[in-house]
Short mmCIF file of C-alpha atoms in Angstrom, two decimals:
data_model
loop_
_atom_site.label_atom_id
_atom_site.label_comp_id
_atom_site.label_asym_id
_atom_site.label_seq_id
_atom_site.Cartn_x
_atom_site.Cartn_y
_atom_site.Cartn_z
CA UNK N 1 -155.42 87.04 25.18
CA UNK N 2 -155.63 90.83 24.94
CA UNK N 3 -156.81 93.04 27.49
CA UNK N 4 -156.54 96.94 27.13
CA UNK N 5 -153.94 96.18 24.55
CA UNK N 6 -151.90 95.47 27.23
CA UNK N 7 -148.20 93.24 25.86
CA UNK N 8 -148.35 91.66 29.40
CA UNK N 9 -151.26 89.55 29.34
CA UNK N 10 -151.47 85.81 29.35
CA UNK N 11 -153.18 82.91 30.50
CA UNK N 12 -152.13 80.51 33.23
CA UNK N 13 -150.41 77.17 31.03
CA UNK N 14 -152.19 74.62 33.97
CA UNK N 15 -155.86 74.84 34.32
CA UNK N 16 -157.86 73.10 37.28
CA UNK N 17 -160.55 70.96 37.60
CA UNK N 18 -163.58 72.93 38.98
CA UNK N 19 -165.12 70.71 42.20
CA UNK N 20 -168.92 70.80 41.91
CA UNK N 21 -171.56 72.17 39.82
CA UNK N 22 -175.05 72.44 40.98
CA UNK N 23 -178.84 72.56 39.52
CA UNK N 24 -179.03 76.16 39.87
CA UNK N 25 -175.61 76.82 37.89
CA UNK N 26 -173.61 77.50 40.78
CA UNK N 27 -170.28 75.93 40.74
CA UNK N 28 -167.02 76.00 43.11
CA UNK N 29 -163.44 74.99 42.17
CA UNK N 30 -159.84 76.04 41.73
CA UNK N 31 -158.42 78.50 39.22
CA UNK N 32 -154.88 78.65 40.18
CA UNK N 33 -152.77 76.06 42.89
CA UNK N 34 -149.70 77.22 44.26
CA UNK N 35 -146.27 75.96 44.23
CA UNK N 36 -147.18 73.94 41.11
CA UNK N 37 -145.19 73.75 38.01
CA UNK N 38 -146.99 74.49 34.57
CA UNK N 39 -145.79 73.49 31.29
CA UNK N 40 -144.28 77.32 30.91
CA UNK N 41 -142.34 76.62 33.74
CA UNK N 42 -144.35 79.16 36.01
CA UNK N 43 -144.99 78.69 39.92
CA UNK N 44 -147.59 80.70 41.67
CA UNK N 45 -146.28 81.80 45.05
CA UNK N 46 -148.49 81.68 47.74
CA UNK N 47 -149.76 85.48 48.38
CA UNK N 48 -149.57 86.32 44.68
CA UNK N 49 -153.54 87.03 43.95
CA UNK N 50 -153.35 89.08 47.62
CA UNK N 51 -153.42 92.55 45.90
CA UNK N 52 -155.34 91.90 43.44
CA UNK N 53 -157.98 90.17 45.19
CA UNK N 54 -157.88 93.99 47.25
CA UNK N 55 -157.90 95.90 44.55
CA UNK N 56 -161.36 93.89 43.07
CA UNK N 57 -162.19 94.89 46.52
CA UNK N 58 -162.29 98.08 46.43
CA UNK N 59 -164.62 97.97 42.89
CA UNK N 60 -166.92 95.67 44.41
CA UNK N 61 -166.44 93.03 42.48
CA UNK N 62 -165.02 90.12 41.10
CA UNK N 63 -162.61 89.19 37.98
CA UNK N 64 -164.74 88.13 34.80
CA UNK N 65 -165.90 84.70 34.34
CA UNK N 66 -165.73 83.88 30.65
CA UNK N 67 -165.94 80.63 28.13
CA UNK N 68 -162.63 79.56 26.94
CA UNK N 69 -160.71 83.32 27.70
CA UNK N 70 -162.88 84.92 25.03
CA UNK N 71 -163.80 88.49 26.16
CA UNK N 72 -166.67 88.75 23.97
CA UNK N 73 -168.26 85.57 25.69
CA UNK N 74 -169.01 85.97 29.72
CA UNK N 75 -170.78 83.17 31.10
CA UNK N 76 -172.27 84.69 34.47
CA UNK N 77 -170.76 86.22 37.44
CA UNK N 78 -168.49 85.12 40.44
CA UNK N 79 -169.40 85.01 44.03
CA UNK N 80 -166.36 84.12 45.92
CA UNK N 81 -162.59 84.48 45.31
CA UNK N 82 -159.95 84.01 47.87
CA UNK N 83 -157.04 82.69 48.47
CA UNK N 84 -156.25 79.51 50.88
CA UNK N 85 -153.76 77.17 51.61
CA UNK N 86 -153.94 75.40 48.26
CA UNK N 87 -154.62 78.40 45.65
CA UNK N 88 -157.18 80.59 44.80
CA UNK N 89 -160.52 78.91 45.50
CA UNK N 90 -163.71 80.59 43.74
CA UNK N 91 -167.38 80.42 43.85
CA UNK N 92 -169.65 81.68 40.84
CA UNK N 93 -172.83 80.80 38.74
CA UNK N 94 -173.85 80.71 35.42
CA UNK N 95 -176.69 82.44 33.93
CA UNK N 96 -178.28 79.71 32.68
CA UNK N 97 -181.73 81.35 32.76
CA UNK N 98 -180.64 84.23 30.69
CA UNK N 99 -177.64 83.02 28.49
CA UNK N 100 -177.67 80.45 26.27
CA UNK N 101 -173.61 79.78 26.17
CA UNK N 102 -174.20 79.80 29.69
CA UNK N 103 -176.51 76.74 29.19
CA UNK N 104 -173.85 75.35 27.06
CA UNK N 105 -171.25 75.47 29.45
CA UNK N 106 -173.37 74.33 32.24
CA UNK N 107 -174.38 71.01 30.23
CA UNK N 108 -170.78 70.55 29.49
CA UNK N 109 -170.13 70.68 33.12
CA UNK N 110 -172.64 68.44 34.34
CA UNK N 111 -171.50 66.19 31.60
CA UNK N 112 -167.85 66.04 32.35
CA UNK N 113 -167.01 67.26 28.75
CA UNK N 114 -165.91 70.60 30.31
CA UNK N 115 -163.84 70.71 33.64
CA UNK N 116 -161.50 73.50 33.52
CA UNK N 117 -160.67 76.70 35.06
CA UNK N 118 -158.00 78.95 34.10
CA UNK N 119 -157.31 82.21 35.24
CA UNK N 120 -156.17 85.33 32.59
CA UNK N 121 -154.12 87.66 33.88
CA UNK N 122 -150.91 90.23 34.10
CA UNK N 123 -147.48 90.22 36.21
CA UNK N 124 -146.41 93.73 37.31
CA UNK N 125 -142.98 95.26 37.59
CA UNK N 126 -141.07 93.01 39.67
CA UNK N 127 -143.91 90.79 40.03
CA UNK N 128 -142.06 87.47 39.27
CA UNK N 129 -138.34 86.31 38.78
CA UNK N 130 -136.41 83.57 37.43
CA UNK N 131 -134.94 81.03 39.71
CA UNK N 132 -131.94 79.74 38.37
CA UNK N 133 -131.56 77.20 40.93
CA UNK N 134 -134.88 75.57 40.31
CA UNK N 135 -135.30 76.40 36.69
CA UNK N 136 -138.69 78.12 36.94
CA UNK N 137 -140.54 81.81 37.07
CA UNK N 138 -141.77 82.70 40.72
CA UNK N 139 -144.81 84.20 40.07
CA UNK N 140 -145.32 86.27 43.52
CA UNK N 141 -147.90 88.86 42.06
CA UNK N 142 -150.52 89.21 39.29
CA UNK N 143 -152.98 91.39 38.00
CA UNK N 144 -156.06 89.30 38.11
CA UNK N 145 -158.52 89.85 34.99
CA UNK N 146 -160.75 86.76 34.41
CA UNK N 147 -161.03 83.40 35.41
CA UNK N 148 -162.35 80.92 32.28
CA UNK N 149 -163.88 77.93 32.00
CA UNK N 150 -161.64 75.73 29.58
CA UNK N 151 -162.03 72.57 28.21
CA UNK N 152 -158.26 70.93 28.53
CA UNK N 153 -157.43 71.01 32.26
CA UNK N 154 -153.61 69.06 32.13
CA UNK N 155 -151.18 71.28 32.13
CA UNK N 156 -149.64 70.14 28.88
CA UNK N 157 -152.73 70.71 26.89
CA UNK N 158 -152.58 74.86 28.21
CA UNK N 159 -150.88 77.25 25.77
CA UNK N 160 -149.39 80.60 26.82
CA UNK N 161 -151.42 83.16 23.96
CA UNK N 162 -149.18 86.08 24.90
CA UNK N 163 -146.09 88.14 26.22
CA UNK N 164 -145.52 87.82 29.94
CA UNK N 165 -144.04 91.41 31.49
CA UNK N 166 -141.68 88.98 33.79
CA UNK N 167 -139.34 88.92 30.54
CA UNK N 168 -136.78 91.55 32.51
CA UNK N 169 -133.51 90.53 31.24
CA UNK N 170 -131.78 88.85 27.72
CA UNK N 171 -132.06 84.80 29.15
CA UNK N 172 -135.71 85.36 29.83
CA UNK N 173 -136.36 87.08 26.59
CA UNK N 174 -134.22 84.21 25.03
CA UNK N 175 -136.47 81.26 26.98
CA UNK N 176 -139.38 82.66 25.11
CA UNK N 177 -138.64 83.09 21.83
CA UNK N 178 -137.18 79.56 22.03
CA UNK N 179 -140.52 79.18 23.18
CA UNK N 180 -141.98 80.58 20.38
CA UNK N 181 -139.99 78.06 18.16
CA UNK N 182 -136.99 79.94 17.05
CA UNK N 183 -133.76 77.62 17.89
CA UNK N 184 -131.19 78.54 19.94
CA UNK N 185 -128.87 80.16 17.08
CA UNK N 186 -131.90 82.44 15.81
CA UNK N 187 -133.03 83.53 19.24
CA UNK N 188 -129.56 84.91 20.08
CA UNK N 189 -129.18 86.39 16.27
CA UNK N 190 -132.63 87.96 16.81
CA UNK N 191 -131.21 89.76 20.18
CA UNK N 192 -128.37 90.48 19.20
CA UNK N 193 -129.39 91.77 15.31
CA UNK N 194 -132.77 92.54 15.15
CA UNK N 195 -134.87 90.88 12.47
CA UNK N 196 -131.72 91.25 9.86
CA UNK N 197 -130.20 88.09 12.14
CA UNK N 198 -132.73 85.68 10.78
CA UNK N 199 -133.13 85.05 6.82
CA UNK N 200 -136.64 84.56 5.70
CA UNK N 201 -135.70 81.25 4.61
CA UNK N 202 -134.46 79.94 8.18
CA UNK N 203 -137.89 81.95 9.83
CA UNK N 204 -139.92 79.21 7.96
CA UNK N 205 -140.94 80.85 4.96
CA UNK N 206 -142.38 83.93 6.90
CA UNK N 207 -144.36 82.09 8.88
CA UNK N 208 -142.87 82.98 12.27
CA UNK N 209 -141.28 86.19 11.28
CA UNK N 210 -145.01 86.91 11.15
CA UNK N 211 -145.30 85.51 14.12
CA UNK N 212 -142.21 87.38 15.89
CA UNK N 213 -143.42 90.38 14.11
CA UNK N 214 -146.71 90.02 16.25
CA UNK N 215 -145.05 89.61 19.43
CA UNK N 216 -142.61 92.22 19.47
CA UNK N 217 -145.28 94.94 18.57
CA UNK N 218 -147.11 93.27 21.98
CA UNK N 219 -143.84 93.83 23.47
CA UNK N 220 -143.62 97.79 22.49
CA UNK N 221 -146.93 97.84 23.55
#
């Protein structure tokens, strides 16, 4: 996801189910839940959309709603976004008089073949930390951009797309490029030597030097 060519963008790796969808193409449902562990191991604090929820606020407005995080696809326009006990609970509706992906998306609803919301965003400065006790990032503030309808709601079907800014110090730079594939032994001789620590035979044929490549020019932003 890529926003303002921003390296701190992602997507949430757990998606939820939206609630109800209705003739007019208004529908309500859940784009985050709190205290929840995703497949990146991230946890949403409670309080974490707070700020951002002000700062939409003051631009009266609302975060995008788009089809499957693509920012050249919006579907319509939210209504309602706020936080609760449970997560962040929005309203919106799709322009299904205007749009035809709206249409789309609003069939898939109604059909069950789409269910999903996931919210894109960014984590300021000091805007998460890793637990070490728990194993997990605490997520207790993001910069909320969009919220997407997606088709795979399970948290194992979600995939990170990009660089998280919560990557403050060498084990959490280390946790994601073992996320990104690289084994334990090529993540610390990529930290420690740059890309002259990894041959281009053990990178896969180029493949995820390519790859690594990509991400560290996010990274530099």
């Amino acid at each position: 996801m890529k926003i303002k060519n921003a390296p701190s963008n992602k997507h949430l790796a757990t998606s939820f189910k939206v609630k109800a969808v209705n003739e007019d193409g208004t529908f309500s449902g859940y784009g985050s839940v709190f205290d929840l562990v995703d497949s990146y191991s991230d946890v949403v604090q409670r309080g974490a959309f707070k700020e951002t929820l002000k700062e939409w606020a003051k631009k009266g407005g609302f975060p995008s709603m788009l089809w499957q995080h693509k920012y050249d696809e919006p579907l319509g326009v939210y209504t309602l976004m706020e936080e609760d006990e449970h997560g962040l609970y929005l309203e919106g509706r799709l322009l299904i008089d205007d749009d035809p992906l709206a249409r789309r998306a609003y069939a898939h609803l109604k059909a069950g073949s789409i269910t999903g919301l996931s919210i894109g965003y960014s984590i300021p400065r000091g805007g998460a930390s890793w637990d070490d006790g728990a194993d997990v990032y605490r997520i207790n503030q993001v910069n909320l951009w969009e919220v997407s309808l997606v088709t795979f709601p399970a948290n194992d079907a979600a995939r990170v797309e990009t660089v998280k800014s919560a990557m403050q110090g060498p084990r959490q730079f280390e946790k994601f490029l073992r996320d990104a594939g690289l084994s334990r032994t090529e993540a610390k001789a990529l930290m420690a030597d740059g890309y002259k620590g990894i041959s281009q035979r053990d990178a896969g044929m180029g493949g995820l030097l390519d790859d690594i490549n990509q991400l560290t020019a996010q990274l530099r932003g």
